[in-house]
Coordinates of C-alpha atoms in Angstrom, one line a residue:
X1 CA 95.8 31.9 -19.3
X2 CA 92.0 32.1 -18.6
X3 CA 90.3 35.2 -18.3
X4 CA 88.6 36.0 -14.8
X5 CA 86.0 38.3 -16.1
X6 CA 84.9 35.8 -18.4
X7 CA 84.3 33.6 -15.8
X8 CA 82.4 35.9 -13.7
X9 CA 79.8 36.8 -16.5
X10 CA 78.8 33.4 -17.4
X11 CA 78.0 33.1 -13.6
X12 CA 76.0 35.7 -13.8
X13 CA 74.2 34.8 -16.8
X14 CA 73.7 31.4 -14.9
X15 CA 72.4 33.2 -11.9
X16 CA 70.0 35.4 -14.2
X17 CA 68.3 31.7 -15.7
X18 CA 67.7 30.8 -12.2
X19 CA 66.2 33.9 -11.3
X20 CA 64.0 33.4 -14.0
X21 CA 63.1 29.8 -13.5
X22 CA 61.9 30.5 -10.0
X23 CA 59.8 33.9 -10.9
X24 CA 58.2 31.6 -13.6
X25 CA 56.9 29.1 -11.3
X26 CA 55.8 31.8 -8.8
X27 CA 53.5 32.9 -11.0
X28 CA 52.3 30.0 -12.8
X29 CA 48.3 29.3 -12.5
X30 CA 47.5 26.4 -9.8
X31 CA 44.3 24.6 -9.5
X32 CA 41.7 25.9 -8.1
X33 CA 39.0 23.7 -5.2
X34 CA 35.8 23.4 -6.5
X35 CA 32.9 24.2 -4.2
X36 CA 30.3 21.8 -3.8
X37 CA 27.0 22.1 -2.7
X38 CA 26.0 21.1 1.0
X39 CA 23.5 18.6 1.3
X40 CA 23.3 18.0 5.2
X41 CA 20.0 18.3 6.8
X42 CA 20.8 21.6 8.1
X43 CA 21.8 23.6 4.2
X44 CA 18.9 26.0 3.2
X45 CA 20.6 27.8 0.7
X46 CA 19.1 27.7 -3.0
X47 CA 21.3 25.7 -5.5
X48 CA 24.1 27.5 -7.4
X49 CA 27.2 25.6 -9.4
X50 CA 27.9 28.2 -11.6
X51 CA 31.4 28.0 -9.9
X52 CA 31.6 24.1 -9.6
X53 CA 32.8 22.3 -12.6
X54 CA 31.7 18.4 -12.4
X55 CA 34.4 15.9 -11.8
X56 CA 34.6 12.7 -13.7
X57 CA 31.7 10.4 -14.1
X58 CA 33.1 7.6 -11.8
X59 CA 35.5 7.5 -9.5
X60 CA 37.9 4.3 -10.6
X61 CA 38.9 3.5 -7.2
X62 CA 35.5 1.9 -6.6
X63 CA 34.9 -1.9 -6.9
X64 CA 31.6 -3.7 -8.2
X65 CA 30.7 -7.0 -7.3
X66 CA 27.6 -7.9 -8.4
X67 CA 25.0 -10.0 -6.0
X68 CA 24.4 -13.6 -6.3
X69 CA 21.9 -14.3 -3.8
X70 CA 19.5 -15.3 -7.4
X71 CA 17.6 -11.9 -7.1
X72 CA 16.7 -9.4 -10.2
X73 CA 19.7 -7.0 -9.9
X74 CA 19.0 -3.2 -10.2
X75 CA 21.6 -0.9 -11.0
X76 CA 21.5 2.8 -9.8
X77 CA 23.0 6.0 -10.9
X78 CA 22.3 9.5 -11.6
X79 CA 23.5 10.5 -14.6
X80 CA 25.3 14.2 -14.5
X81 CA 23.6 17.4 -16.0
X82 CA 23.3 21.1 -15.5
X83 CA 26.9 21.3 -14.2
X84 CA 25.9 19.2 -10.8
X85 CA 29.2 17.9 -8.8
X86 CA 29.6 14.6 -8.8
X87 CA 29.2 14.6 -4.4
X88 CA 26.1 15.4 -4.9
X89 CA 25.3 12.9 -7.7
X90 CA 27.0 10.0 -5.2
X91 CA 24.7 11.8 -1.9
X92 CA 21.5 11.0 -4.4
X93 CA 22.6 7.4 -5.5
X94 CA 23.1 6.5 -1.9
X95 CA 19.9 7.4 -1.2
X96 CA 18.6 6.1 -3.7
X97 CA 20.0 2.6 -2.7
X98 CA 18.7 2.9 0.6
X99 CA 15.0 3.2 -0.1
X100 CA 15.9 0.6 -2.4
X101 CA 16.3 -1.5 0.7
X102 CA 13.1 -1.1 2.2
X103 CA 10.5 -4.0 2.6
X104 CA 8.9 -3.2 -0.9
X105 CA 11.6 -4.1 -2.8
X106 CA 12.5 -7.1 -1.2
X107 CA 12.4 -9.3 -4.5
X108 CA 15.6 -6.8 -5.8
X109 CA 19.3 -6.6 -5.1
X110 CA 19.9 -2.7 -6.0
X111 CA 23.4 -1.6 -6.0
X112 CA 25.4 1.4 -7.8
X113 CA 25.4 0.9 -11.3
X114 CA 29.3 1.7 -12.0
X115 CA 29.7 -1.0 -14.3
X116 CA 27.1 1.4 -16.3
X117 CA 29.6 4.3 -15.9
X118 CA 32.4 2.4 -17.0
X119 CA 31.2 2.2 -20.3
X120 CA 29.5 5.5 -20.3
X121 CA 32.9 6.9 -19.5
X122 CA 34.5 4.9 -22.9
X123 CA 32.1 6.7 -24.8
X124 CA 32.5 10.5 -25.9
X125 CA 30.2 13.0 -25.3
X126 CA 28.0 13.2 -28.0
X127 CA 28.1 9.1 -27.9
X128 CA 27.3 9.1 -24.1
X129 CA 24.1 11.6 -24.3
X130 CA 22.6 9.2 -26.8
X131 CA 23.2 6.0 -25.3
X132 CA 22.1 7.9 -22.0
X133 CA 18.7 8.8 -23.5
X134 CA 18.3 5.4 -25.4
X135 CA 16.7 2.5 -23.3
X136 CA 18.3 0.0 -26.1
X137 CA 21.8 1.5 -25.8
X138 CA 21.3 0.9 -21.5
X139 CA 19.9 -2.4 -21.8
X140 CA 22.7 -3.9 -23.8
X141 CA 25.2 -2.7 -21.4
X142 CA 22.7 -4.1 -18.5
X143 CA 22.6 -7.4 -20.4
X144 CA 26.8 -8.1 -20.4
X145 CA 26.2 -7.4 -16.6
X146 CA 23.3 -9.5 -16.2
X147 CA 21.2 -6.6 -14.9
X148 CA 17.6 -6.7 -14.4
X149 CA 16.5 -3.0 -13.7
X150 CA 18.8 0.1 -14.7
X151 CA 17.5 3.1 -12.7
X152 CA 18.9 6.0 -13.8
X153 CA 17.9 9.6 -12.5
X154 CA 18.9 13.0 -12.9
X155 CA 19.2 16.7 -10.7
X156 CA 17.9 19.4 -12.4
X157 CA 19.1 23.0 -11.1
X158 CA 19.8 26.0 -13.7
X159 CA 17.1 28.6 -14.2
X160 CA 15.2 26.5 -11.3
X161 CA 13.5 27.6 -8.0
X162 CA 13.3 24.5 -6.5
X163 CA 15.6 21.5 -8.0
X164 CA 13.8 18.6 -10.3
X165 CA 14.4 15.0 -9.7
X166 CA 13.8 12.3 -12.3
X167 CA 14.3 8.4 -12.4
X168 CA 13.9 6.5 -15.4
X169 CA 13.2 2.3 -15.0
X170 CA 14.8 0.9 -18.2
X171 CA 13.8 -2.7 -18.4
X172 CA 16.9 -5.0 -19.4
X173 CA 15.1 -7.8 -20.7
X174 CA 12.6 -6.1 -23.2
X175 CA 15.0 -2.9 -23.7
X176 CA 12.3 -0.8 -23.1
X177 CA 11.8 2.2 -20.8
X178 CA 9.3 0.4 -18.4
X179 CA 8.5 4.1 -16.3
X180 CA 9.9 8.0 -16.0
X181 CA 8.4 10.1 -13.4
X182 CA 10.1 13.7 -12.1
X183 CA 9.3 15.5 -9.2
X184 CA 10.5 18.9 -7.4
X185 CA 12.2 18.6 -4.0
X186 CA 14.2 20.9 -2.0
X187 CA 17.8 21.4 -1.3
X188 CA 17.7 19.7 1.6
X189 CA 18.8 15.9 1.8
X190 CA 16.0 14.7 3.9
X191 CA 13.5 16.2 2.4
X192 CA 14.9 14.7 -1.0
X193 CA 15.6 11.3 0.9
X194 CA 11.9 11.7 1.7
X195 CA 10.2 12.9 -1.9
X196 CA 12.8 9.8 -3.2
X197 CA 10.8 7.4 -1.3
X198 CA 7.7 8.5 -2.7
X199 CA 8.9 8.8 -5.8
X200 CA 10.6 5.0 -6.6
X201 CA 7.4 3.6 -5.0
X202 CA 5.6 5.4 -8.4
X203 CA 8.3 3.9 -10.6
X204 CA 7.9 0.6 -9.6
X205 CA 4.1 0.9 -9.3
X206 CA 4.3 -0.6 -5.7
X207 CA 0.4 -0.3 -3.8
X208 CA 1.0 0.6 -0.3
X209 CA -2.6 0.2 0.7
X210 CA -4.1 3.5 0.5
X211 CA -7.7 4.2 1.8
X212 CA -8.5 4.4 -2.7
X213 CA -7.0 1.4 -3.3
X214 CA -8.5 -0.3 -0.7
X215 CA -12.2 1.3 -1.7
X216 CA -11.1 0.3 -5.3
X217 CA -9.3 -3.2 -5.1
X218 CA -11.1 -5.0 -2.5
X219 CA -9.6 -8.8 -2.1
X220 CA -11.8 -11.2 -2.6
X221 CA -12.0 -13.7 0.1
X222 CA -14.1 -17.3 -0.4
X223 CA -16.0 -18.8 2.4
X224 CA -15.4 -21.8 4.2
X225 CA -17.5 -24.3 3.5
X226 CA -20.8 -24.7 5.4
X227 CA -20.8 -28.3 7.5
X228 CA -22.8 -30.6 6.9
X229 CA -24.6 -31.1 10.7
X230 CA -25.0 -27.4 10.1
X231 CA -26.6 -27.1 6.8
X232 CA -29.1 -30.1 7.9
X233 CA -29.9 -28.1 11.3
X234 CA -30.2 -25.0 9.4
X235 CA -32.6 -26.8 6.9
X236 CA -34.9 -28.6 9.7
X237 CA -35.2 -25.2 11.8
X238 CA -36.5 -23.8 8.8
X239 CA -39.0 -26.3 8.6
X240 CA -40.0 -26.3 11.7
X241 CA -40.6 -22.4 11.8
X242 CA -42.3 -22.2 8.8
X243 CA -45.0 -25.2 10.6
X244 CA -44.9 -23.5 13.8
X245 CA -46.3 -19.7 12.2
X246 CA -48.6 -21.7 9.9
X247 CA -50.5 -23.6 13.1
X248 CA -49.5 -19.8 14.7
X249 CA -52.1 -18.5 12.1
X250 CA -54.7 -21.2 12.4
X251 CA -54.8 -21.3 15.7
X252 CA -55.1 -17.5 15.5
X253 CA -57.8 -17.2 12.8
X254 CA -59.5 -19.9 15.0
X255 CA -59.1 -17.3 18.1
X256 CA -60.7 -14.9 16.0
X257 CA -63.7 -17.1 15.0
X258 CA -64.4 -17.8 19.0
X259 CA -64.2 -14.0 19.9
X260 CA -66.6 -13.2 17.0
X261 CA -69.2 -16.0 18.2
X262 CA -68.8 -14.6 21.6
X263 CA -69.6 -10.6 20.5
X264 CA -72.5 -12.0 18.4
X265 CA -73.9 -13.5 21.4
X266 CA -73.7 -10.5 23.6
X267 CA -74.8 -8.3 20.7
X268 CA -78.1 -10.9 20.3
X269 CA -78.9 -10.7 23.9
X270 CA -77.8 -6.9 24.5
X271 CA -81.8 -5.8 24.9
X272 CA -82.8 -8.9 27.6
X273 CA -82.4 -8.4 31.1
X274 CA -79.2 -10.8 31.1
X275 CA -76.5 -10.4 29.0
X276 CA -75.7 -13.6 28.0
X277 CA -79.4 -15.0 28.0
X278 CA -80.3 -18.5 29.7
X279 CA -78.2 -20.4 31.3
X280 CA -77.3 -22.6 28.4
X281 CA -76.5 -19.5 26.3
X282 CA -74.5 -18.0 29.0
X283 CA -72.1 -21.3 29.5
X284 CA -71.9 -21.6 25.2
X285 CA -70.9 -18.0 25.6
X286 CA -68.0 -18.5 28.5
X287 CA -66.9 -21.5 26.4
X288 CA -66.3 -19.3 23.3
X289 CA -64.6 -16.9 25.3
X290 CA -62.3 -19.4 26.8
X291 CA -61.5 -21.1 23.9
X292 CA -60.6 -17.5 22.1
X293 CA -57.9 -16.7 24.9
X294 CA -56.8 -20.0 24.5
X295 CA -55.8 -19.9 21.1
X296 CA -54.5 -16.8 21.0
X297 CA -52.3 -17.6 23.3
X298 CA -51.2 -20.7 21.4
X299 CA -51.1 -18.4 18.3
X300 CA -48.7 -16.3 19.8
X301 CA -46.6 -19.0 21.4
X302 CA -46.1 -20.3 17.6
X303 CA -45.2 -16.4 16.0
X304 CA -42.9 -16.0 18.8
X305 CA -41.4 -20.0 18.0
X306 CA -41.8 -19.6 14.5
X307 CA -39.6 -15.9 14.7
X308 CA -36.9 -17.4 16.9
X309 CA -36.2 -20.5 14.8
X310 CA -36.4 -18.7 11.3
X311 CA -33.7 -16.4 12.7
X312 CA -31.5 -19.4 14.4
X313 CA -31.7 -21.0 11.1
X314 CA -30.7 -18.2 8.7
X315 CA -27.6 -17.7 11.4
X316 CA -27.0 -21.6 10.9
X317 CA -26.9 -20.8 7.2
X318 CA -25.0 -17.2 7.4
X319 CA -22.0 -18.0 10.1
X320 CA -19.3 -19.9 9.1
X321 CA -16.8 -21.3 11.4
X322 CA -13.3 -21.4 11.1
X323 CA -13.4 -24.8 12.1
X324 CA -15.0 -28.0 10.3
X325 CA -17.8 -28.3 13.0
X326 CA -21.1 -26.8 13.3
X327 CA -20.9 -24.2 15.4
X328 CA -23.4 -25.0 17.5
X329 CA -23.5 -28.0 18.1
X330 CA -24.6 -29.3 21.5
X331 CA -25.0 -25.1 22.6
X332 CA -28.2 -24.4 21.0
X333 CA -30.8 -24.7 23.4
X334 CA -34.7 -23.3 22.7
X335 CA -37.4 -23.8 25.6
X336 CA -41.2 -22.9 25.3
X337 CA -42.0 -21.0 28.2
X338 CA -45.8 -19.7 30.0
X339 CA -46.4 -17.5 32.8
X340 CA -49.2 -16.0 34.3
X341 CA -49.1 -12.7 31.7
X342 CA -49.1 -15.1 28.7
X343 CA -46.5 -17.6 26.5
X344 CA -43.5 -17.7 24.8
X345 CA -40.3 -19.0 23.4
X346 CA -36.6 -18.4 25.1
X347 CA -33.6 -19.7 22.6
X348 CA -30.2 -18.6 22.7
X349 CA -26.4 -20.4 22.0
X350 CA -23.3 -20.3 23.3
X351 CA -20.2 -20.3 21.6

């Protein structure tokens, strides 16, 4: 015959383990949410993970296809340090891609280097820093993936008032590390968006056209060639001003020989009664005069010729069309012209 009270205190010693069991998982430590740091336009704050503890290095849901549209592929990703979340790390790749998309780096196909970070994440940590800081150890991962370009940048934040940015340019094919540069930003994801925009165009030494450059590099452009009916009119203009100021000054130095005869001869006769003596005197005189006005005028008419057509012709041979014609052909027009105040030349083209 069983015994009840047996019974009854292995039910309570049953009870008791149960009791236990459940106070035990009460109590037991749970995981706590890490904080990250906010990145939207409107965060001000200054940067502080000393609670955050960074998450894994890659998130292995993601998928990589790599572009075949024949472009040098660059592959982007920011590499974690001073205890920096991984958000944040994905918030400055993204970024980072999108400059990448701009007009200056057409000749590139820039996507998110996780094939990089898989084998990162294979490594240990010791093993990872190094291959991390070796451009050798990056380019022969970018080299299985057919990589161009590895871009890899990092956040600086402890002991810092502003956070420091920097992007290393690891060239695949020569295993080299083509470029570093580092700059402060702010907390603020535009203004980072911003100072990464500036930043990449420094690492890929891409001109944009500033007022130096353009002071410095100044493109060289060659000139059309100068036509033929052109450089012919251009040649015989220039003749024909250089004749037209040489009979200018003969016919001025001749002027000036008339007017001297004609002061001599009123000087001669200043003491007679007339002025320009006899009669025969007088009409020599009158002659001398006229013949003095006369070629000054010519003279002029020839300086003012000669001046027109040595400037039409250095046009002919300055001015170049875009076209293969002269440019002024059957529009150039020159006309001698005299009036009662004296003579000239009136030349012009149209065009």
């Amino acid at each position: 015959m069983s015994n009840p009270f047996r019974k009854t205190s292995a039910l309570k010693r049953l009870l008791s383990i149960l009791v236990l069991v459940a106070f035990s998982f009460t109590f037991s430590p749970v995981a706590m949410a890490q904080g990250d740091f906010d990145f939207s336009d409107d965060a001000g704050g200054d940067f502080d993970f000393s609670d955050d503890t960074p998450s894994k290095p890659l998130d292995l849901e993601k998928k990589f296809v790599m572009p075949n549209n024949g472009k040098p592929v660059n592959l982007v990703f920011f590499e974690p340090v001073d205890g920096t979340p991984q958000k944040t790390l994905d918030r400055l790749t993204e970024a980072t891609l999108e400059q990448l998309k701009g007009e200056h780096y057409a000749q590139y196909d820039s996507v998110e280097g996780i094939p990089v970070l898989e084998k990162l994440g294979q490594m240990d940590s010791d093993e990872r820093l190094t291959c991390v800081d070796d451009a050798a150890c990056l380019a022969n991962i970018g080299h299985d993936i057919g990589a161009a370009n590895i871009i890899v940048g990092r956040i600086y934040t402890e002991n810092r008032e502003q956070p420091q940015i920097t992007f290393d340019l690891i060239d695949v094919y020569t295993s080299t590390n083509k470029n570093s540069i580092y700059f402060d930003t702010q907390s603020r994801l535009r203004k980072q968006e911003q100072d990464i925009s500036g930043a990449l165009l420094r690492l890929f030494n891409i001109d944009t056209g500033s007022i130096d450059t353009l002071l410095t590099k100044r493109e060289e452009v060659k000139a059309p060639p100068l036509p033929l009916g052109q450089l012919v009119s251009g040649i015989v203009l220039g003749v024909v001003a250089l004749g037209a100021i040489g009979t200018g000054i003969y016919f001025g130095v001749e002027a000036g020989n008339y007017d001297d005869k004609v002061s001599d001869a009123i000087k001669a006769n200043k003491d007679k009664n007339n002025a320009y003596g006899n009669m025969k005197t007088q009409r020599a005189t009158k002659k001398d005069y006229d013949k003095a006005s006369d070629y000054a005028m010519i003279a002029n008419i020839l300086y003012a010729s000669g001046a027109v057509l040595a400037v039409v012709s250095a046009i002919l041979f300055l001015v170049r069309s875009d076209k293969d014609e002269d440019i002024f052909a059957n529009e150039l027009y020159i006309s001698p012209t005299v009036d009662s105040e004296g003579g000239g030349v009136v030349a012009g083209f149209t065009f």
